PDB file of N, CA and C in Angstrom:
ATOM      1  N   MET A   1       0.825  -1.193   0.000  1.00  0.00           N
ATOM      2  CA  MET A   1       0.000   0.000   0.000  1.00  0.00           C
ATOM      3  C   MET A   1       0.875   1.265   0.000  1.00  0.00           C
ATOM      4  N   TYR A   2       1.694   1.469   1.012  1.00  0.00           N
ATOM      5  CA  TYR A   2       2.610   2.603   1.097  1.00  0.00           C
ATOM      6  C   TYR A   2       4.027   2.043   1.242  1.00  0.00           C
ATOM      7  N   PRO A   3       4.671   1.684   0.154  1.00  0.00           N
ATOM      8  CA  PRO A   3       5.947   0.983   0.226  1.00  0.00           C
ATOM      9  C   PRO A   3       7.076   1.776   0.879  1.00  0.00           C
ATOM     10  N   LYS A   4       7.014   3.117   0.875  1.00  0.00           N
ATOM     11  CA  LYS A   4       8.098   3.902   1.445  1.00  0.00           C
ATOM     12  C   LYS A   4       7.921   4.151   2.940  1.00  0.00           C
ATOM     13  N   ILE A   5       6.753   3.904   3.464  1.00  0.00           N
ATOM     14  CA  ILE A   5       6.503   4.100   4.890  1.00  0.00           C
ATOM     15  C   ILE A   5       6.836   2.809   5.623  1.00  0.00           C
ATOM     16  N   ARG A   6       7.676   2.932   6.643  1.00  0.00           N
ATOM     17  CA  ARG A   6       8.162   1.758   7.358  1.00  0.00           C
ATOM     18  C   ARG A   6       7.036   0.993   8.030  1.00  0.00           C
ATOM     19  N   ASN A   7       6.182   1.643   8.781  1.00  0.00           N
ATOM     20  CA  ASN A   7       5.070   0.992   9.494  1.00  0.00           C
ATOM     21  C   ASN A   7       3.763   1.671   9.097  1.00  0.00           C
ATOM     22  N   PRO A   8       3.209   1.325   7.933  1.00  0.00           N
ATOM     23  CA  PRO A   8       2.012   2.036   7.475  1.00  0.00           C
ATOM     24  C   PRO A   8       0.832   1.940   8.433  1.00  0.00           C
ATOM     25  N   GLU A   9       0.729   0.842   9.189  1.00  0.00           N
ATOM     26  CA  GLU A   9      -0.391   0.684  10.124  1.00  0.00           C
ATOM     27  C   GLU A   9      -0.297   1.688  11.271  1.00  0.00           C
ATOM     28  N   GLU A  10       0.906   2.076  11.622  1.00  0.00           N
ATOM     29  CA  GLU A  10       1.116   2.974  12.759  1.00  0.00           C
ATOM     30  C   GLU A  10       1.480   4.391  12.327  1.00  0.00           C
ATOM     31  N   TRP A  11       1.540   4.645  11.031  1.00  0.00           N
ATOM     32  CA  TRP A  11       2.021   5.926  10.519  1.00  0.00           C
ATOM     33  C   TRP A  11       1.243   7.107  11.093  1.00  0.00           C
ATOM     34  N   LEU A  12      -0.065   7.065  11.044  1.00  0.00           N
ATOM     35  CA  LEU A  12      -0.869   8.199  11.477  1.00  0.00           C
ATOM     36  C   LEU A  12      -0.640   8.500  12.954  1.00  0.00           C
ATOM     37  N   GLU A  13      -0.634   7.479  13.792  1.00  0.00           N
ATOM     38  CA  GLU A  13      -0.426   7.680  15.223  1.00  0.00           C
ATOM     39  C   GLU A  13       0.971   8.242  15.500  1.00  0.00           C
ATOM     40  N   GLN A  14       1.973   7.704  14.818  1.00  0.00           N
ATOM     41  CA  GLN A  14       3.346   8.176  15.019  1.00  0.00           C
ATOM     42  C   GLN A  14       3.493   9.616  14.561  1.00  0.00           C
ATOM     43  N   GLN A  15       2.939   9.928  13.407  1.00  0.00           N
ATOM     44  CA  GLN A  15       3.047  11.274  12.865  1.00  0.00           C
ATOM     45  C   GLN A  15       2.335  12.273  13.774  1.00  0.00           C
ATOM     46  N   GLU A  16       1.162  11.910  14.282  1.00  0.00           N
ATOM     47  CA  GLU A  16       0.427  12.803  15.178  1.00  0.00           C
ATOM     48  C   GLU A  16       1.191  13.038  16.477  1.00  0.00           C
ATOM     49  N   ALA A  17       1.802  11.994  17.018  1.00  0.00           N
ATOM     50  CA  ALA A  17       2.583  12.143  18.250  1.00  0.00           C
ATOM     51  C   ALA A  17       3.792  13.055  18.021  1.00  0.00           C
ATOM     52  N   LEU A  18       4.454  12.882  16.892  1.00  0.00           N
ATOM     53  CA  LEU A  18       5.599  13.740  16.574  1.00  0.00           C
ATOM     54  C   LEU A  18       5.159  15.186  16.384  1.00  0.00           C
ATOM     55  N   LEU A  19       4.030  15.384  15.707  1.00  0.00           N
ATOM     56  CA  LEU A  19       3.535  16.737  15.496  1.00  0.00           C
ATOM     57  C   LEU A  19       3.162  17.395  16.822  1.00  0.00           C
ATOM     58  N   ASP A  20       2.511  16.662  17.704  1.00  0.00           N
ATOM     59  CA  ASP A  20       2.169  17.207  19.026  1.00  0.00           C
ATOM     60  C   ASP A  20       3.420  17.628  19.788  1.00  0.00           C
ATOM     61  N   THR A  21       4.445  16.789  19.745  1.00  0.00           N
ATOM     62  CA  THR A  21       5.692  17.106  20.434  1.00  0.00           C
ATOM     63  C   THR A  21       6.346  18.325  19.807  1.00  0.00           C
ATOM     64  N   TYR A  22       6.340  18.398  18.493  1.00  0.00           N
ATOM     65  CA  TYR A  22       6.921  19.543  17.796  1.00  0.00           C
ATOM     66  C   TYR A  22       6.215  20.838  18.199  1.00  0.00           C
ATOM     67  N   ILE A  23       4.891  20.822  18.208  1.00  0.00           N
ATOM     68  CA  ILE A  23       4.130  22.018  18.572  1.00  0.00           C
ATOM     69  C   ILE A  23       4.464  22.448  19.994  1.00  0.00           C
ATOM     70  N   GLU A  24       4.548  21.491  20.918  1.00  0.00           N
ATOM     71  CA  GLU A  24       4.919  21.819  22.293  1.00  0.00           C
ATOM     72  C   GLU A  24       6.296  22.475  22.342  1.00  0.00           C
ATOM     73  N   ARG A  25       7.256  21.905  21.611  1.00  0.00           N
ATOM     74  CA  ARG A  25       8.611  22.453  21.601  1.00  0.00           C
ATOM     75  C   ARG A  25       8.638  23.861  21.021  1.00  0.00           C
ATOM     76  N   VAL A  26       7.843  24.112  19.996  1.00  0.00           N
ATOM     77  CA  VAL A  26       7.805  25.443  19.392  1.00  0.00           C
ATOM     78  C   VAL A  26       7.240  26.460  20.383  1.00  0.00           C
ATOM     79  N   PHE A  27       6.139  26.111  21.038  1.00  0.00           N
ATOM     80  CA  PHE A  27       5.531  27.058  21.970  1.00  0.00           C
ATOM     81  C   PHE A  27       6.352  27.251  23.239  1.00  0.00           C
ATOM     82  N   GLU A  28       7.194  26.280  23.576  1.00  0.00           N
ATOM     83  CA  GLU A  28       8.068  26.421  24.741  1.00  0.00           C
ATOM     84  C   GLU A  28       9.378  27.120  24.395  1.00  0.00           C
ATOM     85  N   SER A  29       9.631  27.348  23.118  1.00  0.00           N
ATOM     86  CA  SER A  29      10.876  27.984  22.688  1.00  0.00           C
ATOM     87  C   SER A  29      10.933  29.416  23.187  1.00  0.00           C
ATOM     88  N   LYS A  30      12.082  29.765  23.726  1.00  0.00           N
ATOM     89  CA  LYS A  30      12.281  31.120  24.209  1.00  0.00           C
ATOM     90  C   LYS A  30      13.178  31.921  23.264  1.00  0.00           C
ATOM     91  N   THR A  31      13.857  31.245  22.368  1.00  0.00           N
ATOM     92  CA  THR A  31      14.726  31.914  21.404  1.00  0.00           C
ATOM     93  C   THR A  31      14.491  31.328  20.018  1.00  0.00           C
ATOM     94  N   ILE A  32      14.940  32.059  19.019  1.00  0.00           N
ATOM     95  CA  ILE A  32      14.818  31.568  17.653  1.00  0.00           C
ATOM     96  C   ILE A  32      15.656  30.310  17.461  1.00  0.00           C
ATOM     97  N   ASP A  33      16.751  30.188  18.175  1.00  0.00           N
ATOM     98  CA  ASP A  33      17.579  28.988  18.073  1.00  0.00           C
ATOM     99  C   ASP A  33      16.840  27.752  18.573  1.00  0.00           C
ATOM    100  N   GLU A  34      16.064  27.886  19.639  1.00  0.00           N
ATOM    101  CA  GLU A  34      15.278  26.759  20.147  1.00  0.00           C
ATOM    102  C   GLU A  34      14.184  26.380  19.152  1.00  0.00           C
ATOM    103  N   TRP A  35      13.551  27.389  18.543  1.00  0.00           N
ATOM    104  CA  TRP A  35      12.534  27.116  17.541  1.00  0.00           C
ATOM    105  C   TRP A  35      13.156  26.420  16.338  1.00  0.00           C
ATOM    106  N   TYR A  36      14.299  26.902  15.907  1.00  0.00           N
ATOM    107  CA  TYR A  36      15.005  26.317  14.762  1.00  0.00           C
ATOM    108  C   TYR A  36      15.391  24.873  15.071  1.00  0.00           C
ATOM    109  N   SER A  37      15.853  24.630  16.272  1.00  0.00           N
ATOM    110  CA  SER A  37      16.210  23.277  16.691  1.00  0.00           C
ATOM    111  C   SER A  37      14.985  22.366  16.665  1.00  0.00           C
ATOM    112  N   ALA A  38      13.853  22.876  17.103  1.00  0.00           N
ATOM    113  CA  ALA A  38      12.617  22.081  17.102  1.00  0.00           C
ATOM    114  C   ALA A  38      12.214  21.717  15.678  1.00  0.00           C
ATOM    115  N   SER A  39      12.360  22.651  14.760  1.00  0.00           N
ATOM    116  CA  SER A  39      11.972  22.351  13.379  1.00  0.00           C
ATOM    117  C   SER A  39      12.895  21.310  12.763  1.00  0.00           C
ATOM    118  N   HIS A  40      14.178  21.369  13.081  1.00  0.00           N
ATOM    119  CA  HIS A  40      15.108  20.352  12.581  1.00  0.00           C
ATOM    120  C   HIS A  40      14.824  18.994  13.225  1.00  0.00           C
ATOM    121  N   TRP A  41      14.510  19.000  14.511  1.00  0.00           N
ATOM    122  CA  TRP A  41      14.175  17.753  15.196  1.00  0.00           C
ATOM    123  C   TRP A  41      12.965  17.104  14.530  1.00  0.00           C
ATOM    124  N   TYR A  42      11.929  17.899  14.249  1.00  0.00           N
ATOM    125  CA  TYR A  42      10.713  17.362  13.639  1.00  0.00           C
ATOM    126  C   TYR A  42      11.009  16.784  12.259  1.00  0.00           C
ATOM    127  N   PHE A  43      11.763  17.509  11.455  1.00  0.00           N
ATOM    128  CA  PHE A  43      12.120  17.011  10.125  1.00  0.00           C
ATOM    129  C   PHE A  43      12.869  15.685  10.230  1.00  0.00           C
ATOM    130  N   ASP A  44      13.857  15.603  11.126  1.00  0.00           N
ATOM    131  CA  ASP A  44      14.617  14.366  11.310  1.00  0.00           C
ATOM    132  C   ASP A  44      13.723  13.222  11.784  1.00  0.00           C
ATOM    133  N   ALA A  45      12.806  13.522  12.693  1.00  0.00           N
ATOM    134  CA  ALA A  45      11.921  12.482  13.233  1.00  0.00           C
ATOM    135  C   ALA A  45      10.979  11.951  12.156  1.00  0.00           C
ATOM    136  N   ILE A  46      10.399  12.837  11.357  1.00  0.00           N
ATOM    137  CA  ILE A  46       9.505  12.398  10.287  1.00  0.00           C
ATOM    138  C   ILE A  46      10.289  11.616   9.236  1.00  0.00           C
ATOM    139  N   THR A  47      11.466  12.091   8.900  1.00  0.00           N
ATOM    140  CA  THR A  47      12.306  11.395   7.927  1.00  0.00           C
ATOM    141  C   THR A  47      12.648   9.993   8.403  1.00  0.00           C
ATOM    142  N   ALA A  48      12.898   9.845   9.691  1.00  0.00           N
ATOM    143  CA  ALA A  48      13.257   8.536  10.252  1.00  0.00           C
ATOM    144  C   ALA A  48      12.120   7.519  10.097  1.00  0.00           C
ATOM    145  N   LEU A  49      10.890   7.984  10.013  1.00  0.00           N
ATOM    146  CA  LEU A  49       9.763   7.074   9.828  1.00  0.00           C
ATOM    147  C   LEU A  49       9.812   6.389   8.469  1.00  0.00           C
ATOM    148  N   PHE A  50      10.535   6.983   7.525  1.00  0.00           N
ATOM    149  CA  PHE A  50      10.645   6.399   6.187  1.00  0.00           C
ATOM    150  C   PHE A  50      11.852   5.497   6.023  1.00  0.00           C
ATOM    151  N   LEU A  51      12.757   5.518   6.982  1.00  0.00           N
ATOM    152  CA  LEU A  51      13.963   4.698   6.877  1.00  0.00           C
ATOM    153  C   LEU A  51      13.638   3.242   7.165  1.00  0.00           C
ATOM    154  N   PRO A  52      14.370   2.323   6.551  1.00  0.00           N
ATOM    155  CA  PRO A  52      14.139   0.901   6.850  1.00  0.00           C
ATOM    156  C   PRO A  52      14.511   0.597   8.297  1.00  0.00           C
ATOM    157  N   GLN A  53      13.761  -0.312   8.888  1.00  0.00           N
ATOM    158  CA  GLN A  53      14.059  -0.709  10.267  1.00  0.00           C
ATOM    159  C   GLN A  53      15.374  -1.465  10.307  1.00  0.00           C
ATOM    160  N   ALA A  54      16.144  -1.210  11.353  1.00  0.00           N
ATOM    161  CA  ALA A  54      17.379  -1.947  11.547  1.00  0.00           C
ATOM    162  C   ALA A  54      17.031  -3.371  11.976  1.00  0.00           C
ATOM    163  N   THR A  55      17.733  -4.303  11.440  1.00  0.00           N
ATOM    164  CA  THR A  55      17.497  -5.688  11.829  1.00  0.00           C
ATOM    165  C   THR A  55      18.431  -6.050  12.982  1.00  0.00           C
ATOM    166  N   VAL A  56      17.871  -6.676  13.977  1.00  0.00           N
ATOM    167  CA  VAL A  56      18.640  -7.082  15.149  1.00  0.00           C
ATOM    168  C   VAL A  56      19.015  -8.543  14.995  1.00  0.00           C
ATOM    169  N   LYS A  57      20.310  -8.807  15.149  1.00  0.00           N
ATOM    170  CA  LYS A  57      20.764 -10.198  15.004  1.00  0.00           C
ATOM    171  C   LYS A  57      21.138 -10.764  16.339  1.00  0.00           C
TER     172      LYS A  57
END
């Protein structure tokens, strides 16, 4: 169905949780650097949802 999404069944829940955390971080930011850091964190977190899962041996 969604071949690039690692866990399509959990995608919506994961994305919503990340977005909620991002919004909290933005509103708690006291400087532009903290806001900028939050936006980079969110981008990295969403991008990680598309990466293949590491296999544990």
